[in-house]
Coordinates of C-alpha atoms and ligand atoms in Angstrom, one line a residue:
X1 CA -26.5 3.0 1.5
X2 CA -24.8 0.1 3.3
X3 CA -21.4 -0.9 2.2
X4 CA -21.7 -4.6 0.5
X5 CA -18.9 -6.7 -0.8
X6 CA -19.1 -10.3 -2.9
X7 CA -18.8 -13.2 -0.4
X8 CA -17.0 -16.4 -2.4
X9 CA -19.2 -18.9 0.3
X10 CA -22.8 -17.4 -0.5
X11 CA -21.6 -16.2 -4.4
X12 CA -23.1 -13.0 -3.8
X13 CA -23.3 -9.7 -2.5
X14 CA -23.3 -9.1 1.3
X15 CA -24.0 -6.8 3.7
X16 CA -20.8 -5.8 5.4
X17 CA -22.0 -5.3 9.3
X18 CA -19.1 -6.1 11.8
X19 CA -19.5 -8.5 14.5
X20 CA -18.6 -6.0 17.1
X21 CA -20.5 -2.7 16.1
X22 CA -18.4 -0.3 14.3
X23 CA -15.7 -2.1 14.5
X24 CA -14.5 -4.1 11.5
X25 CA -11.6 -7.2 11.6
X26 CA -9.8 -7.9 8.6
X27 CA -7.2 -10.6 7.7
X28 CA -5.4 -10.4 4.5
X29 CA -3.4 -13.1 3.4
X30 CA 0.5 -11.3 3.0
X31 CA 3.6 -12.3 1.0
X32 CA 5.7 -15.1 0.8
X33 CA 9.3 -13.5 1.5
X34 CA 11.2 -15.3 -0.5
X35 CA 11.8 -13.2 -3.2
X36 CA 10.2 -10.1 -4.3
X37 CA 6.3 -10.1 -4.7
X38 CA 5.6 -9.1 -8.3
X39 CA 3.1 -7.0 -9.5
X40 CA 0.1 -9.8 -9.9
X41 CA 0.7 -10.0 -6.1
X42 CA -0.2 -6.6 -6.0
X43 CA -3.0 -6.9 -7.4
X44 CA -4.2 -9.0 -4.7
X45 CA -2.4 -6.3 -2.1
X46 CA -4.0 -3.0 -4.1
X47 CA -7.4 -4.5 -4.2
X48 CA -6.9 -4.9 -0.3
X49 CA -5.7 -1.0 0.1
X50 CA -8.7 0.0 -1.6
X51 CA -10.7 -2.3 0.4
X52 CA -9.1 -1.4 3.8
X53 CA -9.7 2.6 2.4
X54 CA -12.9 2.4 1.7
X55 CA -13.7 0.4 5.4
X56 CA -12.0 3.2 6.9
X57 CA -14.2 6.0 5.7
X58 CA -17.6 3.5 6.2
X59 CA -16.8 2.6 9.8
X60 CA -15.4 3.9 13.0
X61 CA -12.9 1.5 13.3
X62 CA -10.8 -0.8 11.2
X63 CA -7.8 -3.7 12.4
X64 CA -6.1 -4.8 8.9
X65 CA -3.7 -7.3 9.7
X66 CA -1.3 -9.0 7.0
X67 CA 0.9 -11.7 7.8
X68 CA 4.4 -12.5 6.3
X69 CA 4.7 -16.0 5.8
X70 CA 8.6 -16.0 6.8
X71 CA 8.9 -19.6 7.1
X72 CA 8.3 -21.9 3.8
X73 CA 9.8 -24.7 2.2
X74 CA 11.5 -22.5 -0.7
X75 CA 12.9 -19.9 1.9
X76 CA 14.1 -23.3 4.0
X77 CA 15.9 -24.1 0.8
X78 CA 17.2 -20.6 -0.3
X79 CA 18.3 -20.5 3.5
X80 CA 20.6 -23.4 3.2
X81 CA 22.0 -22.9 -0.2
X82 CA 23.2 -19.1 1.4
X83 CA 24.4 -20.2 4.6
X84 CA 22.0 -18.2 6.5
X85 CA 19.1 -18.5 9.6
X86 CA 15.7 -17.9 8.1
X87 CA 15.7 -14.2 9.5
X88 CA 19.2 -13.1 7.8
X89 CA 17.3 -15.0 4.8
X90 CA 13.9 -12.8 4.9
X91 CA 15.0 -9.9 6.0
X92 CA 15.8 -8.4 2.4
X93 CA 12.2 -9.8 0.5
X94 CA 10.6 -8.0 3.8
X95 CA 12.3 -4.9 3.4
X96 CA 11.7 -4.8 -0.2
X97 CA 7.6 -6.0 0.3
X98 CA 7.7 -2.6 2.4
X99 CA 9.7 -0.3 -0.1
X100 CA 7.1 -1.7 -2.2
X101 CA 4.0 -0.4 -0.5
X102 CA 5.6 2.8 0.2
X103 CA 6.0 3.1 -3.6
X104 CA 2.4 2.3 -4.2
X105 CA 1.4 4.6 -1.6
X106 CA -0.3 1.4 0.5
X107 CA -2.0 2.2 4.1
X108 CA -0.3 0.0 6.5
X109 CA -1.9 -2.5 8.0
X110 CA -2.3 -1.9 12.0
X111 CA -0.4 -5.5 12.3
X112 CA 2.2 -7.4 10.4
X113 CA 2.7 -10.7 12.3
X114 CA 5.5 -13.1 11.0
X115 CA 4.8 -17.1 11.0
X116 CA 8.2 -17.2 12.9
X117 CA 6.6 -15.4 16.0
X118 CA 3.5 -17.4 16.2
X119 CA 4.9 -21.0 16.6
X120 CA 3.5 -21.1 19.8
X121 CA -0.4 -21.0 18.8
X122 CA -0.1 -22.9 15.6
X123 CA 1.3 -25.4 18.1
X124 CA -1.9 -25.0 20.5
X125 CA -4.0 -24.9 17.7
X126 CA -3.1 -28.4 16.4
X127 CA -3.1 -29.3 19.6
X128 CA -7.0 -28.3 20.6
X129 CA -7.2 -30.1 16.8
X130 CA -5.5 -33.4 18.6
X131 CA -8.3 -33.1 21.0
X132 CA -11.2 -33.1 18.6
X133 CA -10.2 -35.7 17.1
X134 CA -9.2 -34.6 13.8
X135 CA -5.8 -35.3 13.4
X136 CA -3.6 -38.1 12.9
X137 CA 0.0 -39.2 12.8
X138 CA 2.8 -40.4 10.3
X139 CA 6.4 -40.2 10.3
X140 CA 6.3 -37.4 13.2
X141 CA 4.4 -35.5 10.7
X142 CA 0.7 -34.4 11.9
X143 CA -2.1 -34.7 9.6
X144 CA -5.6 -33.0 9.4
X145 CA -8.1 -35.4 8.6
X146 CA -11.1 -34.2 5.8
X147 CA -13.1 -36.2 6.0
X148 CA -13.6 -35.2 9.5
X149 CA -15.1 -32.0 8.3
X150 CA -18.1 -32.1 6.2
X151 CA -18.4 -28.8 5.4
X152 CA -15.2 -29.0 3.6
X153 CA -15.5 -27.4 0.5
X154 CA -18.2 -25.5 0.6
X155 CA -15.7 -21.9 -0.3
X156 CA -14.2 -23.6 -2.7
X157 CA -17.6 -24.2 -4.0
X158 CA -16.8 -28.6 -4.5
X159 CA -18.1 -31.6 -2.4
X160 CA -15.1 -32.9 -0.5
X161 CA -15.9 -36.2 -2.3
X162 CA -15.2 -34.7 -5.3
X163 CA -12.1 -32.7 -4.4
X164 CA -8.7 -34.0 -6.0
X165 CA -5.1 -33.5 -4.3
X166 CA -4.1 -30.2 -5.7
X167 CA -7.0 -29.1 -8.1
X168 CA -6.9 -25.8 -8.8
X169 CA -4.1 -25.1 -5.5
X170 CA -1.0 -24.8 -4.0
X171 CA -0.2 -28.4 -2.5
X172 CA 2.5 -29.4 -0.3
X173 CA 5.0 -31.4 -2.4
X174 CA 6.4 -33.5 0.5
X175 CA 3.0 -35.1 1.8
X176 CA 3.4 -38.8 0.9
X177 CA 2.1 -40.3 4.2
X178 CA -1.6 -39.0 4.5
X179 CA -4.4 -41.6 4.7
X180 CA -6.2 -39.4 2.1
X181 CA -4.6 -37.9 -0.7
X182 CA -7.0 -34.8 0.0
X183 CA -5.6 -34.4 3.7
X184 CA -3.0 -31.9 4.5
X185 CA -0.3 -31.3 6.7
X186 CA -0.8 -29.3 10.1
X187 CA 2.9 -29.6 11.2
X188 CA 5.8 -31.9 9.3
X189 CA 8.2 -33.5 10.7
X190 CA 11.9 -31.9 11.2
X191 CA 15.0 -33.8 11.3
X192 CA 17.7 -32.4 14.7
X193 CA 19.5 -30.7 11.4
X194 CA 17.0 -29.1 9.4
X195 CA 15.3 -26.0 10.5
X196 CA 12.6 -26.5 12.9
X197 CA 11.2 -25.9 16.1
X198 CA 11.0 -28.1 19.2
X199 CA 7.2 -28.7 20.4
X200 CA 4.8 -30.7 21.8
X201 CA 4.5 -31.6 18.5
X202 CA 7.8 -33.3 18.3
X203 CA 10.6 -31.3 16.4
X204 CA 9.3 -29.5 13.1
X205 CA 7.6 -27.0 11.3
X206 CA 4.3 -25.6 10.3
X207 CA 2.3 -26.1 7.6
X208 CA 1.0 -23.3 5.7
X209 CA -2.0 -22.9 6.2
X210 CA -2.2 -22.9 9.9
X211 CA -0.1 -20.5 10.1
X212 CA -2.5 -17.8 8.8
X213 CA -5.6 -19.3 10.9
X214 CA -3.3 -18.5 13.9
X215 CA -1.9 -15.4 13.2
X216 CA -5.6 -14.2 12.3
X217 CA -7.2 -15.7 15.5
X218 CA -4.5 -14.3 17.8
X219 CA -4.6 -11.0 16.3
X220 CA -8.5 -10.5 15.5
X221 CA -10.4 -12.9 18.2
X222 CA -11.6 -16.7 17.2
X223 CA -14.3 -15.3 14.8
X224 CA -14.4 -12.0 13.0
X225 CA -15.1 -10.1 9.5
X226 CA -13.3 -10.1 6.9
X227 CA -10.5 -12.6 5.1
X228 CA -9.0 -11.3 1.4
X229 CA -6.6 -13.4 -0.8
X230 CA -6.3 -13.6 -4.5
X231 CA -8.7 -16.6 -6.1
X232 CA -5.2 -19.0 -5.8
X233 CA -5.8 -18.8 -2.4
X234 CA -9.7 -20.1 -2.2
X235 CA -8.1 -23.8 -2.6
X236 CA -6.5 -25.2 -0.6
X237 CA -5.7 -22.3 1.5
X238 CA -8.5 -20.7 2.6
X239 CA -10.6 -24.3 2.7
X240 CA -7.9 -25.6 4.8
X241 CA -7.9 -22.1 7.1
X242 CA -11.6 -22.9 7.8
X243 CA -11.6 -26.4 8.3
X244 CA -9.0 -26.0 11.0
X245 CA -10.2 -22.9 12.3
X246 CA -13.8 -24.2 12.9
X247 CA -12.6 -27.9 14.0
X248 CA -10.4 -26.2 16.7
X249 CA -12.9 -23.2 18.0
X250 CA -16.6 -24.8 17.2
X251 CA -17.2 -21.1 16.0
X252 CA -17.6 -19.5 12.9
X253 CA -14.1 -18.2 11.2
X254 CA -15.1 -15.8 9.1
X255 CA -18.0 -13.6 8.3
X256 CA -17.1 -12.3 4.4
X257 CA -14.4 -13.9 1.9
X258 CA -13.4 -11.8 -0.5
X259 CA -10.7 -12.8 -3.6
X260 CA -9.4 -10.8 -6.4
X261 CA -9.1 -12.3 -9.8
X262 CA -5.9 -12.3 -11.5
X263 CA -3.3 -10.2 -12.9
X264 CA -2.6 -11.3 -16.6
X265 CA 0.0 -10.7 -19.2
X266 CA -0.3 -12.0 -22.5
X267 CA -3.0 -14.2 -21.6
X268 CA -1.4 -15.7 -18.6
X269 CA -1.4 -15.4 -15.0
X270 CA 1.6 -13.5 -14.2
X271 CA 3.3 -16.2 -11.7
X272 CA 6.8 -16.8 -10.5
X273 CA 6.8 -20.4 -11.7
X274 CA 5.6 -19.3 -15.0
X275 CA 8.3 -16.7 -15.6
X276 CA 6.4 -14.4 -16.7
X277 CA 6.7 -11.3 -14.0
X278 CA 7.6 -7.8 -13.7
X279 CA 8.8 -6.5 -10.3
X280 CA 7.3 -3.3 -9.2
X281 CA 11.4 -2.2 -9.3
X282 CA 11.8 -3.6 -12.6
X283 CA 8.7 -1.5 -14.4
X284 CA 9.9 2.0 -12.3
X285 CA 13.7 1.4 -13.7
X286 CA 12.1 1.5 -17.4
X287 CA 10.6 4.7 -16.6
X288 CA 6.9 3.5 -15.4
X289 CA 5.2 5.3 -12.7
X290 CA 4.2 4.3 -9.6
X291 CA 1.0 6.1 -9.8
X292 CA 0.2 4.1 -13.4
X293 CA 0.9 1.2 -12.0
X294 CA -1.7 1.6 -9.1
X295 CA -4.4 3.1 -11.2
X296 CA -4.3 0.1 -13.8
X297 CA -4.6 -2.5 -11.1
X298 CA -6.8 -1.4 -8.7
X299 CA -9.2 1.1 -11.4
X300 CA -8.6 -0.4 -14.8
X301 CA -11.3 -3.2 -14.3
X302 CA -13.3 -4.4 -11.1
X303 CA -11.3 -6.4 -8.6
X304 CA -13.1 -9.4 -9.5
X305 CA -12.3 -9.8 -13.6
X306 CA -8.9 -10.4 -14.5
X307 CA -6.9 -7.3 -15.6
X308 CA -4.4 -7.8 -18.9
X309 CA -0.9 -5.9 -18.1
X310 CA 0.5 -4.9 -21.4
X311 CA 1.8 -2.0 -22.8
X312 CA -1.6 -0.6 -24.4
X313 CA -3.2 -0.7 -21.0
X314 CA -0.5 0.7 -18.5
X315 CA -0.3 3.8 -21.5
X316 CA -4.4 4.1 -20.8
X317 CA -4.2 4.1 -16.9
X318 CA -1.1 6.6 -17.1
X319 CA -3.6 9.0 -19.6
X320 CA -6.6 8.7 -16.6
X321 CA -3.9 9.3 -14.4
X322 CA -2.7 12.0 -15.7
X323 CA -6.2 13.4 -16.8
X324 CA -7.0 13.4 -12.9
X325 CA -3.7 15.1 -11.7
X326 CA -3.8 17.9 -14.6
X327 CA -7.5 18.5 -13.1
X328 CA -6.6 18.4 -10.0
X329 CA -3.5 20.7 -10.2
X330 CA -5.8 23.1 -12.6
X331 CA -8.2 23.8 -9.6
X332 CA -6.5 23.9 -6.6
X333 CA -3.8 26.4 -8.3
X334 CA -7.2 28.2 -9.4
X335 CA -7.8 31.6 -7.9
X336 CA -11.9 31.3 -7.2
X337 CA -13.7 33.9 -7.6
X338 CA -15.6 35.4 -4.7
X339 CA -19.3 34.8 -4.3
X340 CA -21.9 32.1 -3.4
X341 CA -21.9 28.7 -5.0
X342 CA -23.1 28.0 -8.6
X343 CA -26.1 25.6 -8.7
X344 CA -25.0 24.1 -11.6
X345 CA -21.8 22.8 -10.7
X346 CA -22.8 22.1 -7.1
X347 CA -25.5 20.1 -8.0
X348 CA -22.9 18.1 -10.5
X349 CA -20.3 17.7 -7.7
X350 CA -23.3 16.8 -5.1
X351 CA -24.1 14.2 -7.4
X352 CA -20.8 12.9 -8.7
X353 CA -20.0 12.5 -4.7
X354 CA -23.4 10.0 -4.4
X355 CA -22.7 8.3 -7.5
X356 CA -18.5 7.6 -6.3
X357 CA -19.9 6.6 -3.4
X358 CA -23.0 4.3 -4.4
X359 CA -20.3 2.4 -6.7
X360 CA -18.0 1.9 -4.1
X361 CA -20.6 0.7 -1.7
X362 CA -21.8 -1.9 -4.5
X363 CA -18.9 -4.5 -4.1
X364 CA -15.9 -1.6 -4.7
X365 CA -16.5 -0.6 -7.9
X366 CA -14.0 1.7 -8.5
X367 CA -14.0 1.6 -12.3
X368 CA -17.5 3.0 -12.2
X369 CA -16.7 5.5 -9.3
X370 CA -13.7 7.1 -11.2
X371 CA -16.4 7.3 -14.3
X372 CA -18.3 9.3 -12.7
X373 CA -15.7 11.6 -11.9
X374 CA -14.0 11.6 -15.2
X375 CA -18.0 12.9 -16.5
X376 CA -17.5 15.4 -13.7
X377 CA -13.7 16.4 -14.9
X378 CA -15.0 16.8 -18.6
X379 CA -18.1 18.8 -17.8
X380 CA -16.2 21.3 -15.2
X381 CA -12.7 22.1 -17.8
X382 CA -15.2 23.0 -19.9
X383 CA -16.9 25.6 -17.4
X384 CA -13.0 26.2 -16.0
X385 CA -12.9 27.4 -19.5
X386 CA -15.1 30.4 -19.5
X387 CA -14.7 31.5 -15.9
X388 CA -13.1 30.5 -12.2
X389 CA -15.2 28.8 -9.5
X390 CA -16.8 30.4 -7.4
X391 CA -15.1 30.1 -3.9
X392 CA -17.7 28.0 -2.3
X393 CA -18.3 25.9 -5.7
X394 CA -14.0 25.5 -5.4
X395 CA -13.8 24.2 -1.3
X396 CA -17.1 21.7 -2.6
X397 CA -14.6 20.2 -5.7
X398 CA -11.3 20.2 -3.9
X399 CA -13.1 17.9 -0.9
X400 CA -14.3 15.7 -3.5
X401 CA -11.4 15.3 -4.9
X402 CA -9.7 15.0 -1.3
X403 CA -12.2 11.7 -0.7
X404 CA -12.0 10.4 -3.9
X405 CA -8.0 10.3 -3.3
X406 CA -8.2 9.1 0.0
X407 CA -9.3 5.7 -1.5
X408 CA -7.5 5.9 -5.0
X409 CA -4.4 7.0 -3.6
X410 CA -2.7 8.1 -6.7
X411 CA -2.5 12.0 -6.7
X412 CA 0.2 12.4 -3.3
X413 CA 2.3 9.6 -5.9
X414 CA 2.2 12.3 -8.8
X415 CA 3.2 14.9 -6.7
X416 CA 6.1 12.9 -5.7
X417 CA 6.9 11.6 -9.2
X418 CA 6.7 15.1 -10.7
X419 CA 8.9 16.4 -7.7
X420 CA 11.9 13.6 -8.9
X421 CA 14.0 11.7 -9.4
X422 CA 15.5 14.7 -8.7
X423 CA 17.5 16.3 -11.8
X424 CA 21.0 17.2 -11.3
X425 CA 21.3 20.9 -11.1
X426 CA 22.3 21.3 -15.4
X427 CA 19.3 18.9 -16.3
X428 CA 17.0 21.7 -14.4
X429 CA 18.7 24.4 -15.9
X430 CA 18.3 22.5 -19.5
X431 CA 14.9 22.3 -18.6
X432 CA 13.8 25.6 -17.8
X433 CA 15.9 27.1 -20.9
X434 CA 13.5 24.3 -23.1
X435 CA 10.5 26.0 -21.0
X436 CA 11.6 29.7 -21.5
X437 CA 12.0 28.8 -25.3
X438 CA 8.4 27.9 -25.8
X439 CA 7.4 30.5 -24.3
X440 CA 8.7 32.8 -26.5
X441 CA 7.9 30.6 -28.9
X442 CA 11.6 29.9 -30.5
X443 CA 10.5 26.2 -31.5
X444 CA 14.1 25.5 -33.0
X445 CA 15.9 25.9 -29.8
X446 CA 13.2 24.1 -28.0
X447 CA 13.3 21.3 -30.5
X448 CA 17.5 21.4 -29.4
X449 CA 17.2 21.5 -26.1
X450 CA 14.6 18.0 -26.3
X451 CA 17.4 16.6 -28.4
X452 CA 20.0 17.5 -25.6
X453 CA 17.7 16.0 -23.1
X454 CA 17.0 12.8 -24.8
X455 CA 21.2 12.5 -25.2
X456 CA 21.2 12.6 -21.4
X457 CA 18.2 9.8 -21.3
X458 CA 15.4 12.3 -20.5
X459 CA 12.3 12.4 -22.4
X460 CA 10.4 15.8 -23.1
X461 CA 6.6 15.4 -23.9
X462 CA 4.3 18.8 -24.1
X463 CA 1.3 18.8 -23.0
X464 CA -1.9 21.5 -22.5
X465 CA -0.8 21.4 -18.9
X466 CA 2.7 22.3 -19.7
X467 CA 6.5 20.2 -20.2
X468 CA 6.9 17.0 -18.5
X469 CA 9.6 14.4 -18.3
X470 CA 11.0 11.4 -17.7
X471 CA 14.1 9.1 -17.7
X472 CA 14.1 6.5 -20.4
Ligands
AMP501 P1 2.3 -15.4 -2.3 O1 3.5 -14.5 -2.0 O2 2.6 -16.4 -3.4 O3 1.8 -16.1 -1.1 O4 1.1 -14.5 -2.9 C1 0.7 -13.4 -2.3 C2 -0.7 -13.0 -2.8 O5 -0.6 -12.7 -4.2 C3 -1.8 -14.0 -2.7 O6 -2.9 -13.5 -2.1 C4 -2.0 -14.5 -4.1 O7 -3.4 -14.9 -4.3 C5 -1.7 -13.3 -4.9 N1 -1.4 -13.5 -6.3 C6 -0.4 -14.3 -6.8 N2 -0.3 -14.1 -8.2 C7 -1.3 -13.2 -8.5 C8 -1.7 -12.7 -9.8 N3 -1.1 -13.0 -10.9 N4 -2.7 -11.7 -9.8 C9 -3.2 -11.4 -8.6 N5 -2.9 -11.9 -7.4 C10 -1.9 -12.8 -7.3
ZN502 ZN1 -3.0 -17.0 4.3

């Protein structure tokens, strides 16, 4: 079955079939280093992994490429207040972004272009702009004109005559001289001390939004597949990327948009300027795993509905987590037992393979994929119950379990988290003696040793598949 994916311009499902065969192009709009993304940011980034994941088994070959957007009017100001040159300012929020995606277990993108390296064609891309005849002038600043460009608004889904200055967006809070309030600013004007570059353009710096149409063009040609974002970035962003792209080139930007809906807590949208957001570093220091954190946003609900963060709902995608990894542990530390495959179960994993597969296909639908192989995990512990897999049966289920981790990404994460923070050598010792103690079934001086743990912030749970910690 071909591989389709929601497209916000058409409002439906479409094909995805790459421009150059085999060969897909994908632009991803990356983090504002300013501060450390949050996790409704990941959202947006997680929906992209499993995106990029699944592109990478469908097709031959894949270019991701995520920009930094290291130049911004909040770093400019965080820059000056600290005394520093935008680079000393960035370079901790970029390190951090990429401690981040480690933690989450995120495939790198093949490119990671910073807005500071690409002054150059943001400046020749305003200036083909110039040429068209789309652009105007005030105060040194550089405008792109709107109404220029009638099919602006059609992502965004509004007639440009109905479009209002900062409906629904991000807006520029120091554009005062435009001739239309909807107009937006290609380059802005840069007094000899602020920071800013000199150009043909006069002194200044970029806008926004041009900086991702040329980081994308440079990287992945004038026209190609794929552009991702969360729905915040449909308008103005992504409008604005198309209306300059296309005014600039005369070609087509982009084949397929694709937005995530939001991250929520308590009702919300978690959001730096509402206050209301967790740092991936915040939730792991209370004792939250990586590997919950991943499963509840990328396979708690389907990219495109909102997900609710909350304490009921990171506990449910830590259970499917852990459901998966106790299977997964149970059969590949499973001794098969020699012999030809059994129908029954073959057919189940055959099946539970076209059915993952078919729901990724259908616009990533990874909730339904892991669904059917949480039916498969139920029926086969019942069968690992009464006897061992046959061998051939046992290679079919741990390559099933290989590809369905290859786009889920959350068992090598439980292996790390079960492997540490590492204990200090009297905490393992502790452990073991708890361990030894049930197993002879001396439930008092197990119950002591979880007291002892706890005193030394480590919490004991028992489950089928054996003792497992944490640090509170
Ligand atoms: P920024 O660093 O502000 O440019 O945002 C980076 C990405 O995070 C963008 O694609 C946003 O659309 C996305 N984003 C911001 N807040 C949320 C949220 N609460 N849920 C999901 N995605 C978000
Ligand atoms: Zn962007």
């Amino acid at each position: 079955m071909a591989m389709r994916l929601h497209d916000t311009i058409t409002r439906g499902l479409r094909e995805v079939e790459p421009l150059e065969p085999g060969h897909v192009r994908m632009y991803t709009c990356g983090p504002t280093v300013y501060a450390r993304s949050h996790i409704g940011n990941f959202r947006t980034f997680l929906f992209e992994d499993i995106l990029r994941r699944w592109l990478d088994r469908r097709f031959p070959r894949v270019t991701h490429v995520m920009n930094l957007t290291d130049v911004e009017d909040k770093i400019i100001r965080n820059a000056l207040a600290d005394g520093h040159d935008l680079k000393t300012e960035t370079a901790p929020w970029i390190r951090a972004f990429f401690e981040d995606l480690e933690t989450l277990n995120v495939r790198r993108a093949h490119h990671y272009p910073r807005a500071t390296e690409y002054i150059d064609e943001m400046v020749a891309i305003i200036e083909r702009l110039d040429a068209a005849g789309v652009t105007y002038r005030s105060d040194g600043s550089v405008y792109y004109r709107i109404a220029a460009f009638p099919r602006y608004g059609r992502l965004a889904g509004i007639s440009a005559e109905g479009l209002l200055a900062g409906a629904g967006g991000r807006v520029d809070a120091d554009e005062y001289d435009k001739e239309d309030a909807r107009d937006f600013a290609l380059w802005k004007a840069a007094a000899a001390e602020e920071i800013g570059w000199d150009t043909s353009l006069g002194r200044g710096r970029p806008g926004w939004h041009i900086e991702c149409s040329a980081m994308s063009m440079a990287l992945l040609g004038e026209s190609f597949d794929i552009h991702c974002g969360g729905v915040d970035n449909i308008f103005p962003h992504h409008e604005n990327e198309i209306a300059q792209s296309e005014a600039a080139t005369g070609k087509p930007f982009v084949r397929l948009w694709c937005h995530s809906a939001h991250l929520r807590i308590e009702g919300e949208k978690m959001a730096k300027s509402l206050g209301n957001f967790a740092t991936l570093g915040d939730l792991v220091a209370t004792g939250v795993r990586p590997s919950a954190v991943r499963y509840l946003l990328t396979a708690a609900a389907h990219y495109r509905k909102t997900v609710n963060y909350s304490d009921d709902s990171l506990h449910a995608a830590t259970e499917s987590v852990d459901r998966l990894a106790d299977f997964n542990r149970r059969v590949r530390s499973q001794q098969p037992s020699p012999g030809e495959g059994d129908a029954e179960a073959d057919d189940r994993i055959a099946r539970t393979r076209t059915e993952f597969e078919a729901a990724m296909d259908d616009d990533l639908n990874l909730p339904e994929a892991m669904g059917a192989v949480f039916t498969l995990i139920r029926a086969l512990n019942r069968d690992l119950d009464s006897a061992p897999l046959t061998t051939v049966t046992h290679r079919r289920l741990v390559e099933l379990l290989d590809e369905v981790d290859d786009v889920l990404g959350v068992l090598a994460l439980v292996e790390r988290e079960r492997a540490g923070p590492s204990l200090s050598r009297e905490e393992q010792t502790l452990l073991e003696a708890r361990q030894a103690a049930r197993a002879t079934r001396d439930w008092g001086r197990s119950d002591r040793l979880r007291d002892e743990l706890a005193g030394r912030g480590i919490v004991v749970e028992d489950t089928e598949a054996g003792q497992r910690w944490h640090r509170c």
